[in-house]
């Protein structure tokens, strides 16, 4: 089962950091991705935007809610999908992730929802 590193950021952090510091942080993340690629571990990576919509369907009715969501205190800002089934390997890489300095790096296995 591949392992995913989810970058969980405090809401508003990107705006508070500013453009110049944001570009520095982004470059550090690109460098981290390049290291994972060189190690043969990187299956996928992307940064996620701050705008979001939530969709649910109950009893045939569809509801779409536009963010930001008042109850949210954090957002998933991006991910790295690693080609390893070993959670310990993923945790070791999470500890090396630059985002661990300003966000939380959540490690989660990827697989079917029935397990």
Short mmCIF file of N, CA, C and O in Angstrom, two decimals:
data_model
loop_
_atom_site.label_atom_id
_atom_site.label_comp_id
_atom_site.label_asym_id
_atom_site.label_seq_id
_atom_site.Cartn_x
_atom_site.Cartn_y
_atom_site.Cartn_z
N UNK A 1 0.84 -1.18 0.00
CA UNK A 1 0.00 0.00 0.00
C UNK A 1 0.89 1.24 0.00
O UNK A 1 1.68 1.43 0.92
N UNK A 2 0.80 2.09 -1.02
CA UNK A 2 1.58 3.33 -1.03
C UNK A 2 1.26 4.19 0.19
O UNK A 2 0.19 4.05 0.79
N UNK A 3 2.16 5.06 0.52
CA UNK A 3 1.99 5.96 1.67
C UNK A 3 1.90 7.40 1.16
O UNK A 3 2.63 7.78 0.25
N UNK A 4 1.01 8.17 1.78
CA UNK A 4 0.83 9.56 1.39
C UNK A 4 1.24 10.47 2.54
O UNK A 4 0.90 10.22 3.69
N UNK A 5 2.00 11.50 2.20
CA UNK A 5 2.31 12.56 3.15
C UNK A 5 1.37 13.72 2.84
O UNK A 5 1.46 14.33 1.78
N UNK A 6 0.43 13.99 3.74
CA UNK A 6 -0.50 15.10 3.57
C UNK A 6 0.03 16.30 4.34
O UNK A 6 0.36 16.19 5.52
N UNK A 7 0.10 17.43 3.68
CA UNK A 7 0.58 18.65 4.32
C UNK A 7 -0.65 19.40 4.83
O UNK A 7 -1.45 19.91 4.06
N UNK A 8 -0.80 19.45 6.15
CA UNK A 8 -1.96 20.07 6.79
C UNK A 8 -1.53 21.41 7.37
O UNK A 8 -0.75 21.46 8.31
N UNK A 9 -2.04 22.48 6.76
CA UNK A 9 -1.61 23.84 7.10
C UNK A 9 -2.67 24.58 7.90
O UNK A 9 -3.86 24.39 7.67
N UNK A 10 -2.26 25.48 8.77
CA UNK A 10 -3.22 26.39 9.41
C UNK A 10 -3.84 27.31 8.35
O UNK A 10 -3.16 27.75 7.43
N UNK A 11 -5.13 27.57 8.48
CA UNK A 11 -5.80 28.49 7.55
C UNK A 11 -5.16 29.88 7.64
O UNK A 11 -4.80 30.33 8.72
N UNK A 12 -5.01 30.52 6.51
CA UNK A 12 -4.48 31.88 6.47
C UNK A 12 -2.97 31.98 6.51
O UNK A 12 -2.41 33.06 6.34
N UNK A 13 -2.31 30.86 6.72
CA UNK A 13 -0.85 30.89 6.83
C UNK A 13 -0.18 31.41 5.56
O UNK A 13 0.78 32.18 5.63
N UNK A 14 -0.68 31.03 4.42
CA UNK A 14 -0.06 31.44 3.16
C UNK A 14 -0.11 32.95 3.00
O UNK A 14 0.86 33.57 2.58
N UNK A 15 -1.24 33.56 3.32
CA UNK A 15 -1.39 35.01 3.21
C UNK A 15 -0.49 35.73 4.21
O UNK A 15 0.12 36.74 3.89
N UNK A 16 -0.39 35.19 5.41
CA UNK A 16 0.46 35.80 6.44
C UNK A 16 1.93 35.74 6.06
O UNK A 16 2.69 36.65 6.37
N UNK A 17 2.34 34.67 5.39
CA UNK A 17 3.74 34.47 5.03
C UNK A 17 4.19 35.47 3.97
O UNK A 17 5.34 35.89 3.96
N UNK A 18 3.30 35.83 3.06
CA UNK A 18 3.66 36.75 1.99
C UNK A 18 4.27 36.06 0.79
O UNK A 18 4.69 34.91 0.87
N UNK A 19 4.31 36.75 -0.31
CA UNK A 19 4.74 36.18 -1.59
C UNK A 19 6.21 35.73 -1.57
O UNK A 19 6.54 34.62 -1.97
N UNK A 20 7.11 36.60 -1.13
CA UNK A 20 8.54 36.28 -1.18
C UNK A 20 8.86 35.05 -0.31
O UNK A 20 9.53 34.12 -0.78
N UNK A 21 8.38 35.03 0.92
CA UNK A 21 8.64 33.88 1.79
C UNK A 21 7.92 32.64 1.28
O UNK A 21 8.41 31.52 1.43
N UNK A 22 6.74 32.84 0.66
CA UNK A 22 6.01 31.73 0.08
C UNK A 22 6.77 31.07 -1.06
O UNK A 22 6.79 29.84 -1.18
N UNK A 23 7.42 31.90 -1.88
CA UNK A 23 8.21 31.35 -2.99
C UNK A 23 9.41 30.57 -2.47
O UNK A 23 9.79 29.54 -3.04
N UNK A 24 10.02 31.04 -1.39
CA UNK A 24 11.14 30.31 -0.79
C UNK A 24 10.66 28.96 -0.25
O UNK A 24 11.29 27.92 -0.48
N UNK A 25 9.54 28.97 0.46
CA UNK A 25 8.99 27.72 1.01
C UNK A 25 8.63 26.75 -0.11
O UNK A 25 8.92 25.55 -0.02
N UNK A 26 8.03 27.27 -1.18
CA UNK A 26 7.64 26.43 -2.31
C UNK A 26 8.87 25.80 -2.96
O UNK A 26 8.87 24.61 -3.31
N UNK A 27 9.95 26.56 -3.12
CA UNK A 27 11.17 26.02 -3.71
C UNK A 27 11.74 24.90 -2.83
O UNK A 27 12.22 23.89 -3.33
N UNK A 28 11.68 25.08 -1.52
CA UNK A 28 12.15 24.02 -0.61
C UNK A 28 11.34 22.74 -0.81
O UNK A 28 11.89 21.64 -0.76
N UNK A 29 10.04 22.90 -1.03
CA UNK A 29 9.19 21.72 -1.25
C UNK A 29 9.52 21.08 -2.60
O UNK A 29 9.53 19.85 -2.72
N UNK A 30 9.79 21.89 -3.62
CA UNK A 30 10.19 21.34 -4.92
C UNK A 30 11.50 20.57 -4.80
O UNK A 30 11.66 19.50 -5.39
N UNK A 31 12.44 21.10 -4.02
CA UNK A 31 13.71 20.42 -3.80
C UNK A 31 13.50 19.09 -3.07
O UNK A 31 14.13 18.09 -3.40
N UNK A 32 12.59 19.08 -2.09
CA UNK A 32 12.26 17.85 -1.37
C UNK A 32 11.66 16.83 -2.34
O UNK A 32 12.03 15.65 -2.32
N UNK A 33 10.77 17.27 -3.22
CA UNK A 33 10.17 16.38 -4.22
C UNK A 33 11.25 15.81 -5.14
O UNK A 33 11.21 14.62 -5.48
N UNK A 34 12.22 16.63 -5.53
CA UNK A 34 13.30 16.16 -6.40
C UNK A 34 14.14 15.09 -5.69
O UNK A 34 14.57 14.12 -6.32
N UNK A 35 14.34 15.25 -4.40
CA UNK A 35 15.07 14.25 -3.62
C UNK A 35 14.30 12.93 -3.58
O UNK A 35 14.88 11.86 -3.78
N UNK A 36 13.00 13.00 -3.33
CA UNK A 36 12.17 11.79 -3.34
C UNK A 36 12.21 11.13 -4.71
O UNK A 36 12.29 9.89 -4.80
N UNK A 37 12.17 11.93 -5.77
CA UNK A 37 12.23 11.40 -7.14
C UNK A 37 13.56 10.69 -7.37
O UNK A 37 13.60 9.59 -7.91
N UNK A 38 14.65 11.31 -6.94
CA UNK A 38 15.97 10.71 -7.12
C UNK A 38 16.11 9.39 -6.36
O UNK A 38 16.83 8.50 -6.79
N UNK A 39 15.40 9.26 -5.24
CA UNK A 39 15.42 8.03 -4.44
C UNK A 39 14.47 6.96 -4.99
O UNK A 39 14.39 5.86 -4.46
N UNK A 40 13.71 7.31 -6.04
CA UNK A 40 12.77 6.37 -6.64
C UNK A 40 11.50 6.17 -5.84
O UNK A 40 10.81 5.17 -6.03
N UNK A 41 11.17 7.10 -4.96
CA UNK A 41 10.00 6.96 -4.10
C UNK A 41 8.79 7.76 -4.55
O UNK A 41 7.67 7.47 -4.14
N UNK A 42 8.97 8.78 -5.35
CA UNK A 42 7.89 9.70 -5.66
C UNK A 42 6.96 9.16 -6.74
O UNK A 42 7.37 8.91 -7.86
N UNK A 43 5.69 8.96 -6.37
CA UNK A 43 4.66 8.54 -7.32
C UNK A 43 3.84 9.73 -7.80
O UNK A 43 3.31 9.72 -8.90
N UNK A 44 3.70 10.73 -6.94
CA UNK A 44 2.91 11.90 -7.29
C UNK A 44 3.09 12.98 -6.24
O UNK A 44 3.37 12.69 -5.08
N UNK A 45 2.92 14.23 -6.65
CA UNK A 45 3.06 15.37 -5.74
C UNK A 45 2.27 16.53 -6.32
O UNK A 45 2.19 16.67 -7.54
N UNK A 46 1.67 17.31 -5.45
CA UNK A 46 1.02 18.53 -5.90
C UNK A 46 0.71 19.41 -4.71
O UNK A 46 0.48 18.93 -3.60
N UNK A 47 0.71 20.70 -4.97
CA UNK A 47 0.24 21.68 -4.02
C UNK A 47 -1.23 21.91 -4.31
O UNK A 47 -1.66 21.86 -5.46
N UNK A 48 -2.02 22.13 -3.28
CA UNK A 48 -3.45 22.35 -3.45
C UNK A 48 -3.79 23.80 -3.15
O UNK A 48 -3.21 24.42 -2.25
N UNK A 49 -4.74 24.34 -3.89
CA UNK A 49 -5.18 25.71 -3.68
C UNK A 49 -5.99 25.86 -2.41
O UNK A 49 -6.36 24.88 -1.76
N UNK A 50 -6.27 27.09 -2.06
CA UNK A 50 -7.00 27.36 -0.82
C UNK A 50 -8.52 27.37 -1.01
O UNK A 50 -9.26 27.18 -0.06
N UNK A 51 -8.99 27.58 -2.23
CA UNK A 51 -10.44 27.57 -2.48
C UNK A 51 -10.94 26.13 -2.52
O UNK A 51 -10.25 25.24 -3.01
N UNK A 52 -12.13 25.93 -1.99
CA UNK A 52 -12.68 24.57 -1.96
C UNK A 52 -14.19 24.61 -2.06
O UNK A 52 -14.83 25.60 -1.71
N UNK A 53 -14.75 23.51 -2.53
CA UNK A 53 -16.20 23.30 -2.56
C UNK A 53 -16.44 21.90 -2.03
O UNK A 53 -15.64 21.00 -2.30
N UNK A 54 -17.50 21.73 -1.31
CA UNK A 54 -17.88 20.42 -0.77
C UNK A 54 -19.22 20.00 -1.37
O UNK A 54 -20.15 20.79 -1.39
N UNK A 55 -19.29 18.78 -1.83
CA UNK A 55 -20.51 18.25 -2.41
C UNK A 55 -20.96 17.04 -1.61
O UNK A 55 -20.14 16.20 -1.24
N UNK A 56 -22.26 16.96 -1.36
CA UNK A 56 -22.84 15.77 -0.75
C UNK A 56 -24.15 15.46 -1.46
O UNK A 56 -24.80 16.34 -2.02
N UNK A 57 -24.52 14.19 -1.46
CA UNK A 57 -25.78 13.77 -2.05
C UNK A 57 -26.48 12.87 -1.03
O UNK A 57 -25.96 11.82 -0.66
N UNK A 58 -27.65 13.29 -0.59
CA UNK A 58 -28.44 12.53 0.38
C UNK A 58 -29.86 12.42 -0.15
O UNK A 58 -30.47 13.43 -0.50
N UNK A 59 -30.35 11.21 -0.18
CA UNK A 59 -31.73 10.97 -0.65
C UNK A 59 -31.99 11.63 -2.00
O UNK A 59 -33.05 12.19 -2.24
N UNK A 60 -31.01 11.59 -2.88
CA UNK A 60 -31.16 12.11 -4.23
C UNK A 60 -30.94 13.61 -4.36
O UNK A 60 -30.91 14.13 -5.47
N UNK A 61 -30.80 14.32 -3.27
CA UNK A 61 -30.59 15.77 -3.32
C UNK A 61 -29.10 16.07 -3.22
O UNK A 61 -28.41 15.55 -2.35
N UNK A 62 -28.62 16.93 -4.12
CA UNK A 62 -27.21 17.32 -4.13
C UNK A 62 -27.08 18.69 -3.48
O UNK A 62 -27.85 19.60 -3.77
N UNK A 63 -26.11 18.80 -2.60
CA UNK A 63 -25.82 20.08 -1.95
C UNK A 63 -24.35 20.41 -2.18
O UNK A 63 -23.47 19.57 -1.99
N UNK A 64 -24.10 21.64 -2.63
CA UNK A 64 -22.73 22.12 -2.84
C UNK A 64 -22.52 23.32 -1.93
O UNK A 64 -23.30 24.26 -1.95
N UNK A 65 -21.46 23.26 -1.14
CA UNK A 65 -21.10 24.36 -0.25
C UNK A 65 -19.77 24.95 -0.72
O UNK A 65 -18.81 24.22 -0.96
N UNK A 66 -19.74 26.26 -0.87
CA UNK A 66 -18.51 26.94 -1.24
C UNK A 66 -17.73 27.32 0.01
O UNK A 66 -18.32 27.77 0.99
N UNK A 67 -16.40 27.13 -0.02
CA UNK A 67 -15.56 27.54 1.08
C UNK A 67 -15.27 29.02 0.99
O UNK A 67 -15.70 29.67 0.04
N UNK A 68 -14.58 29.61 1.93
CA UNK A 68 -13.96 28.91 3.07
C UNK A 68 -15.01 28.45 4.08
O UNK A 68 -16.11 28.99 4.14
N UNK A 69 -14.64 27.45 4.82
CA UNK A 69 -15.55 26.83 5.77
C UNK A 69 -15.21 27.32 7.17
O UNK A 69 -14.11 27.10 7.67
N UNK A 70 -16.17 27.99 7.78
CA UNK A 70 -15.95 28.64 9.07
C UNK A 70 -15.46 27.68 10.14
O UNK A 70 -14.66 28.05 11.01
N UNK A 71 -15.92 26.44 10.09
CA UNK A 71 -15.53 25.48 11.13
C UNK A 71 -14.12 24.94 10.95
O UNK A 71 -13.55 24.32 11.85
N UNK A 72 -13.53 25.15 9.78
CA UNK A 72 -12.20 24.63 9.51
C UNK A 72 -11.13 25.48 10.18
O UNK A 72 -11.18 26.70 10.17
N UNK A 73 -10.17 24.82 10.77
CA UNK A 73 -9.04 25.50 11.38
C UNK A 73 -7.75 25.24 10.60
O UNK A 73 -6.72 25.83 10.85
N UNK A 74 -7.84 24.29 9.66
CA UNK A 74 -6.69 23.92 8.86
C UNK A 74 -7.17 23.43 7.50
O UNK A 74 -8.36 23.21 7.30
N UNK A 75 -6.23 23.28 6.59
CA UNK A 75 -6.55 22.78 5.25
C UNK A 75 -5.43 21.87 4.77
O UNK A 75 -4.30 21.97 5.23
N UNK A 76 -5.77 20.97 3.88
CA UNK A 76 -4.75 20.15 3.24
C UNK A 76 -4.16 20.99 2.12
O UNK A 76 -4.85 21.37 1.18
N UNK A 77 -2.89 21.31 2.26
CA UNK A 77 -2.23 22.21 1.32
C UNK A 77 -1.50 21.50 0.19
O UNK A 77 -1.10 22.13 -0.77
N UNK A 78 -1.33 20.20 0.31
CA UNK A 78 -0.64 19.45 -0.72
C UNK A 78 -0.34 18.04 -0.27
O UNK A 78 -0.71 17.64 0.84
N UNK A 79 0.31 17.29 -1.12
CA UNK A 79 0.62 15.89 -0.79
C UNK A 79 1.84 15.41 -1.58
O UNK A 79 2.19 15.95 -2.62
N UNK A 80 2.44 14.37 -1.03
CA UNK A 80 3.46 13.57 -1.71
C UNK A 80 2.99 12.13 -1.63
O UNK A 80 2.68 11.65 -0.54
N UNK A 81 2.89 11.44 -2.74
CA UNK A 81 2.52 10.04 -2.76
C UNK A 81 3.79 9.22 -2.94
O UNK A 81 4.50 9.38 -3.94
N UNK A 82 4.09 8.38 -1.94
CA UNK A 82 5.34 7.64 -1.93
C UNK A 82 5.14 6.18 -2.31
O UNK A 82 4.18 5.54 -1.86
N UNK A 83 6.07 5.66 -3.08
CA UNK A 83 6.04 4.27 -3.51
C UNK A 83 6.73 3.41 -2.47
O UNK A 83 7.84 2.92 -2.67
N UNK A 84 6.07 3.27 -1.32
CA UNK A 84 6.55 2.39 -0.26
C UNK A 84 5.34 1.91 0.52
O UNK A 84 4.39 2.65 0.70
N UNK A 85 5.39 0.67 0.96
CA UNK A 85 4.31 0.16 1.79
C UNK A 85 4.71 0.16 3.26
O UNK A 85 3.98 -0.33 4.11
N UNK A 86 5.84 0.73 3.56
CA UNK A 86 6.36 0.76 4.92
C UNK A 86 6.08 2.11 5.58
O UNK A 86 6.70 3.11 5.23
N UNK A 87 5.16 2.15 6.55
CA UNK A 87 4.86 3.41 7.23
C UNK A 87 6.08 4.03 7.90
O UNK A 87 6.19 5.25 7.99
N UNK A 88 7.02 3.21 8.35
CA UNK A 88 8.23 3.74 9.00
C UNK A 88 9.08 4.52 8.00
O UNK A 88 9.65 5.56 8.34
N UNK A 89 9.16 4.05 6.77
CA UNK A 89 9.89 4.76 5.73
C UNK A 89 9.20 6.10 5.46
O UNK A 89 9.86 7.15 5.36
N UNK A 90 7.88 6.08 5.36
CA UNK A 90 7.13 7.31 5.11
C UNK A 90 7.31 8.30 6.26
O UNK A 90 7.47 9.50 6.03
N UNK A 91 7.29 7.81 7.49
CA UNK A 91 7.50 8.70 8.64
C UNK A 91 8.89 9.32 8.63
O UNK A 91 9.06 10.49 8.96
N UNK A 92 9.88 8.54 8.25
CA UNK A 92 11.24 9.07 8.17
C UNK A 92 11.32 10.19 7.14
O UNK A 92 11.97 11.21 7.37
N UNK A 93 10.65 10.02 6.00
CA UNK A 93 10.64 11.07 4.99
C UNK A 93 9.80 12.26 5.45
O UNK A 93 10.14 13.41 5.16
N UNK A 94 8.72 12.01 6.16
CA UNK A 94 7.90 13.11 6.70
C UNK A 94 8.74 13.99 7.62
O UNK A 94 8.60 15.21 7.62
N UNK A 95 9.63 13.38 8.39
CA UNK A 95 10.49 14.14 9.30
C UNK A 95 11.47 15.03 8.53
O UNK A 95 11.90 16.06 9.04
N UNK A 96 11.79 14.66 7.30
CA UNK A 96 12.71 15.44 6.46
C UNK A 96 11.98 16.51 5.64
O UNK A 96 12.62 17.36 5.03
N UNK A 97 10.65 16.44 5.60
CA UNK A 97 9.86 17.36 4.78
C UNK A 97 9.95 18.78 5.34
O UNK A 97 9.68 18.99 6.52
N UNK A 98 10.30 19.76 4.51
CA UNK A 98 10.39 21.14 4.99
C UNK A 98 9.09 21.65 5.61
O UNK A 98 9.11 22.43 6.56
N UNK A 99 7.94 21.19 5.12
CA UNK A 99 6.65 21.67 5.63
C UNK A 99 6.43 21.31 7.10
O UNK A 99 5.62 21.95 7.77
N UNK A 100 7.17 20.35 7.61
CA UNK A 100 7.03 19.99 9.03
C UNK A 100 7.42 21.16 9.93
O UNK A 100 7.04 21.19 11.10
N UNK A 101 8.13 22.15 9.37
CA UNK A 101 8.52 23.34 10.14
C UNK A 101 7.38 24.33 10.30
O UNK A 101 7.38 25.12 11.24
N UNK A 102 6.39 24.35 9.38
CA UNK A 102 5.31 25.33 9.43
C UNK A 102 3.92 24.70 9.37
O UNK A 102 2.92 25.41 9.48
N UNK A 103 3.85 23.40 9.20
CA UNK A 103 2.57 22.70 9.08
C UNK A 103 2.73 21.33 9.75
O UNK A 103 3.76 21.03 10.34
N UNK A 104 1.71 20.53 9.64
CA UNK A 104 1.75 19.15 10.12
C UNK A 104 1.83 18.24 8.90
O UNK A 104 1.11 18.46 7.93
N UNK A 105 2.67 17.23 8.96
CA UNK A 105 2.75 16.25 7.88
C UNK A 105 2.09 14.97 8.39
O UNK A 105 2.59 14.32 9.29
N UNK A 106 0.95 14.66 7.81
CA UNK A 106 0.20 13.46 8.19
C UNK A 106 0.57 12.33 7.25
O UNK A 106 0.57 12.50 6.04
N UNK A 107 0.88 11.16 7.81
CA UNK A 107 1.23 10.00 7.00
C UNK A 107 0.04 9.04 7.01
O UNK A 107 -0.46 8.67 8.07
N UNK A 108 -0.37 8.67 5.81
CA UNK A 108 -1.54 7.80 5.70
C UNK A 108 -1.34 6.83 4.54
O UNK A 108 -0.91 7.23 3.46
N UNK A 109 -1.68 5.58 4.76
CA UNK A 109 -1.64 4.59 3.68
C UNK A 109 -2.74 4.84 2.68
O UNK A 109 -3.82 5.34 3.02
N UNK A 110 -2.48 4.48 1.43
CA UNK A 110 -3.46 4.63 0.35
C UNK A 110 -3.93 3.24 -0.02
O UNK A 110 -3.12 2.35 -0.27
N UNK A 111 -5.21 3.04 -0.04
CA UNK A 111 -5.72 1.72 -0.39
C UNK A 111 -7.24 1.72 -0.42
O UNK A 111 -7.87 2.77 -0.26
N UNK A 112 -7.81 0.56 -0.60
CA UNK A 112 -9.28 0.46 -0.70
C UNK A 112 -9.94 0.89 0.60
O UNK A 112 -9.39 0.73 1.70
N UNK A 113 -11.14 1.46 0.47
CA UNK A 113 -11.83 2.01 1.65
C UNK A 113 -12.49 0.93 2.51
O UNK A 113 -13.08 1.24 3.53
N UNK A 114 -12.39 -0.32 2.14
CA UNK A 114 -13.01 -1.37 2.93
C UNK A 114 -12.02 -2.04 3.88
O UNK A 114 -12.36 -2.98 4.57
N UNK A 115 -10.78 -1.54 3.91
CA UNK A 115 -9.80 -2.15 4.84
C UNK A 115 -9.49 -1.22 5.99
O UNK A 115 -9.71 -0.06 5.96
#
